[in-house]
Amino acid sequence: MNQWNNWKEQYNPIKLVQGLKNNVYLQPIIQKLEITDQELLTHYTMFSKYCEDQKVNSQDRIFDKSFKRNDNNQLVEILTIAKTTAGKEFMYQNYIKNTQISKPIIEQSLDKLEIDSYYDLSELKKQIIRNINNISKLEGYAIEGQATSIRREFLSSIVNYFALNQISASYIDLNYLDDKVKNLLNSPTDDLSALIDSLIDVDVLVIDELGFKKYSKWFLETIFIKVLDQRIQNNKLTYIGSYYSFFEIKNNILIKNEAEDSKFWLDRLFMLIRQNCHNQIHVSKEKSWK
């Protein structure tokens, strides 16, 4: 009988709820979301696990947890990768793909990038953050800007932000991809096919540095066009960064001796770029961001 009474005392609903309400980690969340006693009891396991996790050294965490109310006013738990050494390692291993080609040039995530002075980029940032849980609502963008602009940093931060939210993403420097493909030409054909498939399949693909150099017709036709075409068919999200306008690049993208008789597939390439990237933003040369 005493054991039964002890069990009832330990799992008394009123005491369970009060224990959560007294927790210093949970108190601001309860206040902000106006969480009721019934909700605390219903989600007791979720909240008690959150409280336990907060006792772990913050630098050892792989995930950060937060809570919000959905459109139906129901409580939901949000899990994001922690911005710690452990979280960064986990992110690169699991969500930033194709790092053997290239990686984001900064570690900063889009949500932490202060770019209010860039109106168009700031609006795109808001759009991405607003729809991070439903990326099918997002559209691809082409970002045009010189090397001295914020273009590369902005596109890198996009990849980091998606990865932190457990959405696979790649930052691909097109010039490094060209070099990688050349190295694979002497490897088994499966290696090249696997690389192409990985670019097609990743949830969010950023292709940057278009226009830095000229490419072979074979590379553009066999790799670039194929990837862009398949990503359209698979409804994948793509961002492209370039040095110049598409018109300028189109007339200067090919190795000189291959430029003749290429109008048809060059038209096709830039049609696919526009189909992947419905909108275009020109970024000024000056960097003014934090």
XYZ file of C-alpha atoms in Angstrom:
290
model
C 0.000 0.000 0.000
C 2.839 2.402 0.885
C 4.450 1.721 -2.491
C 1.178 2.530 -4.223
C 0.818 5.760 -2.255
C 4.392 6.739 -3.085
C 3.709 6.125 -6.767
C 0.555 8.238 -6.659
C 2.425 10.996 -4.872
C 5.291 10.921 -7.369
C 3.021 11.038 -10.410
C 0.403 13.379 -8.999
C -0.694 15.527 -11.994
C -0.727 18.705 -9.938
C 2.850 18.122 -8.759
C 4.029 17.202 -12.255
C 2.625 20.416 -13.694
C 3.947 22.531 -10.837
C 7.403 21.041 -11.324
C 7.391 22.202 -14.934
C 6.083 25.644 -13.999
C 8.899 26.048 -11.476
C 11.601 25.179 -14.021
C 13.712 28.237 -14.846
C 14.298 27.082 -18.429
C 10.604 26.591 -19.129
C 9.119 29.607 -17.358
C 9.753 32.163 -20.157
C 8.357 29.720 -22.736
C 5.220 29.119 -20.678
C 4.711 32.858 -20.353
C 5.410 33.698 -23.994
C 3.166 30.970 -25.469
C 0.566 31.169 -22.670
C 0.806 27.434 -22.078
C -2.005 26.072 -19.923
C -1.702 23.501 -17.126
C -3.565 20.997 -19.282
C -1.086 21.498 -22.126
C 1.819 21.036 -19.725
C 0.324 17.759 -18.567
C -0.533 16.583 -22.089
C 3.011 17.313 -23.292
C 4.732 16.448 -20.027
C 7.279 14.078 -21.603
C 8.244 16.617 -24.269
C 8.708 19.466 -21.794
C 10.513 17.418 -19.144
C 12.954 16.154 -21.790
C 13.555 19.766 -22.842
C 14.351 20.726 -19.249
C 16.809 17.836 -18.924
C 18.513 18.760 -22.189
C 19.152 22.301 -20.944
C 21.419 20.898 -18.217
C 23.831 19.572 -20.839
C 26.842 21.774 -21.610
C 25.633 24.010 -24.431
C 28.829 23.409 -26.431
C 28.152 19.664 -26.476
C 24.669 19.969 -27.960
C 23.951 18.861 -31.496
C 20.363 20.156 -31.505
C 18.575 23.204 -30.128
C 14.909 22.880 -29.215
C 12.249 25.554 -29.229
C 8.461 25.667 -29.216
C 5.775 27.551 -31.089
C 2.073 27.418 -31.853
C 0.997 26.306 -35.311
C -1.860 27.713 -37.373
C -4.294 25.639 -35.293
C -2.874 27.085 -32.053
C -1.373 23.716 -31.156
C 2.014 23.471 -29.462
C 4.782 22.048 -31.631
C 8.441 21.391 -30.921
C 11.027 22.845 -33.322
C 14.354 21.067 -33.660
C 17.292 22.895 -35.259
C 20.963 22.020 -35.419
C 22.885 23.848 -32.705
C 25.495 26.394 -33.734
C 28.178 24.577 -31.749
C 31.248 22.627 -32.801
C 29.280 19.396 -32.402
C 26.330 20.841 -34.305
C 28.549 22.127 -37.089
C 30.192 18.714 -37.532
C 26.779 17.043 -37.615
C 25.485 19.595 -40.137
C 28.404 19.104 -42.528
C 28.204 15.326 -42.261
C 24.474 15.082 -42.798
C 22.979 18.145 -44.483
C 25.619 20.088 -46.406
C 26.240 17.890 -49.407
C 29.012 17.710 -52.006
C 31.611 19.345 -49.771
C 34.284 17.488 -51.741
C 33.611 20.090 -54.454
C 33.151 23.274 -52.430
C 31.701 24.561 -49.164
C 29.974 27.775 -48.070
C 32.601 30.503 -47.746
C 31.217 31.717 -44.388
C 29.774 29.906 -41.365
C 27.085 32.501 -40.714
C 23.472 31.472 -41.205
C 20.975 33.542 -43.191
C 18.889 34.395 -40.129
C 21.937 36.019 -38.503
C 23.001 37.987 -41.575
C 22.214 41.708 -41.155
C 21.501 42.960 -44.658
C 18.769 45.556 -44.185
C 20.619 47.967 -46.486
C 20.097 45.503 -49.352
C 16.347 45.739 -49.866
C 15.901 42.902 -52.394
C 18.172 40.497 -50.509
C 16.467 41.405 -47.242
C 13.062 40.612 -48.755
C 14.368 37.279 -50.068
C 15.785 36.507 -46.627
C 12.364 37.128 -45.037
C 10.691 34.950 -47.652
C 13.038 32.023 -47.005
C 12.742 32.262 -43.214
C 8.959 32.556 -43.406
C 8.660 29.387 -45.513
C 11.466 27.272 -44.060
C 8.978 24.594 -43.007
C 7.380 24.494 -46.451
C 10.070 25.127 -49.054
C 7.714 24.166 -51.877
C 6.424 27.753 -51.540
C 9.860 29.160 -52.341
C 11.111 30.117 -55.789
C 14.638 30.006 -57.136
C 16.609 33.220 -57.566
C 19.560 34.340 -59.640
C 21.853 36.677 -57.711
C 24.122 38.854 -59.849
C 27.084 40.703 -58.376
C 30.804 41.270 -58.688
C 33.386 39.548 -56.472
C 33.422 42.615 -54.209
C 29.671 42.343 -53.572
C 27.896 40.330 -50.892
C 26.695 37.744 -53.424
C 28.908 34.841 -52.340
C 28.357 35.456 -48.630
C 24.592 35.689 -49.064
C 24.354 32.466 -51.070
C 26.613 30.682 -48.574
C 24.402 31.794 -45.682
C 21.374 30.364 -47.491
C 22.999 26.929 -47.615
C 23.912 27.127 -43.915
C 20.375 28.147 -42.965
C 18.712 25.289 -44.819
C 21.216 22.803 -43.390
C 20.634 24.054 -39.834
C 16.949 23.353 -40.408
C 17.749 19.801 -41.546
C 17.201 20.409 -45.244
C 19.972 19.109 -47.482
C 21.814 21.833 -49.380
C 24.946 22.315 -51.482
C 27.097 25.338 -52.230
C 28.725 24.601 -55.577
C 31.412 26.823 -57.033
C 30.882 26.103 -60.731
C 34.606 26.437 -61.421
C 35.489 23.826 -58.802
C 32.781 21.596 -60.231
C 34.380 21.930 -63.654
C 37.742 20.890 -62.163
C 36.161 17.994 -60.268
C 34.466 16.667 -63.400
C 37.742 16.801 -65.320
C 39.412 14.729 -62.594
C 36.607 12.173 -62.744
C 36.909 11.641 -66.488
C 39.626 9.076 -65.853
C 37.611 7.406 -63.092
C 34.838 4.810 -63.389
C 31.758 6.286 -65.048
C 29.759 5.475 -61.916
C 31.681 8.198 -60.050
C 30.585 10.890 -62.482
C 27.014 9.599 -62.553
C 26.898 9.618 -58.755
C 28.123 13.207 -58.700
C 25.479 14.332 -61.189
C 22.764 12.495 -59.246
C 23.838 14.159 -55.999
C 23.472 17.593 -57.607
C 20.053 16.674 -58.952
C 18.770 15.152 -55.711
C 19.888 17.671 -53.077
C 16.931 19.657 -51.702
C 18.511 23.078 -52.226
C 21.277 23.674 -54.756
C 23.306 26.871 -54.916
C 25.488 27.187 -58.014
C 27.796 30.168 -57.710
C 30.586 31.924 -59.611
C 28.952 31.619 -63.043
C 30.831 33.872 -65.436
C 34.232 33.706 -63.729
C 35.711 31.693 -66.579
C 34.799 30.010 -69.844
C 33.702 26.373 -70.032
C 33.751 23.588 -72.563
C 30.625 22.809 -74.509
C 30.830 19.250 -73.176
C 30.774 20.396 -69.525
C 27.879 22.787 -69.997
C 25.838 20.355 -72.060
C 26.567 17.116 -70.185
C 26.676 18.415 -66.615
C 25.134 21.866 -66.197
C 22.174 21.483 -68.553
C 21.391 17.976 -67.318
C 21.382 19.047 -63.669
C 19.197 22.108 -64.302
C 16.756 20.158 -66.465
C 16.315 17.367 -63.928
C 15.907 19.775 -61.021
C 13.021 21.461 -62.828
C 11.367 18.108 -63.441
C 11.837 17.158 -59.775
C 10.584 20.536 -58.479
C 13.839 21.223 -56.659
C 14.874 24.627 -55.335
C 17.867 26.221 -57.076
C 19.783 29.477 -56.625
C 22.426 30.677 -59.081
C 25.086 33.296 -58.476
C 26.755 35.100 -61.377
C 29.239 37.885 -62.004
C 27.321 39.472 -64.856
C 23.889 39.592 -66.430
C 22.745 36.491 -68.277
C 23.039 38.355 -71.579
C 26.711 39.143 -70.960
C 27.495 35.627 -69.749
C 25.702 33.976 -72.636
C 28.025 35.707 -75.088
C 31.185 34.892 -73.130
C 30.637 31.532 -71.435
C 32.204 29.209 -74.011
C 35.795 28.429 -74.785
C 36.495 30.510 -77.886
C 36.986 27.702 -80.421
C 33.695 26.057 -79.346
C 31.477 29.127 -79.575
C 30.378 28.604 -83.159
C 27.161 26.738 -83.964
C 26.151 26.630 -80.301
C 23.173 28.975 -80.333
C 20.549 26.244 -79.861
C 21.890 24.684 -76.706
C 23.078 28.012 -75.279
C 19.493 29.229 -75.639
C 18.388 26.045 -73.906
C 20.896 26.519 -71.069
C 19.713 30.028 -70.270
C 16.078 29.040 -70.655
C 16.697 26.364 -67.983
C 18.438 28.894 -65.750
C 15.391 31.169 -65.971
C 13.028 28.265 -65.318
C 14.990 27.327 -62.196
C 15.422 30.943 -61.093
C 12.212 32.860 -61.699
C 13.591 36.061 -60.220
C 16.856 37.965 -60.500
C 18.541 40.330 -58.052
C 21.442 42.622 -58.866
C 23.727 43.281 -55.906
C 25.795 46.464 -55.746
C 29.557 46.286 -55.355
C 29.707 47.693 -51.823
C 29.636 45.254 -48.943
C 27.675 46.542 -45.965
C 26.663 43.621 -43.822
C 27.451 41.989 -40.471
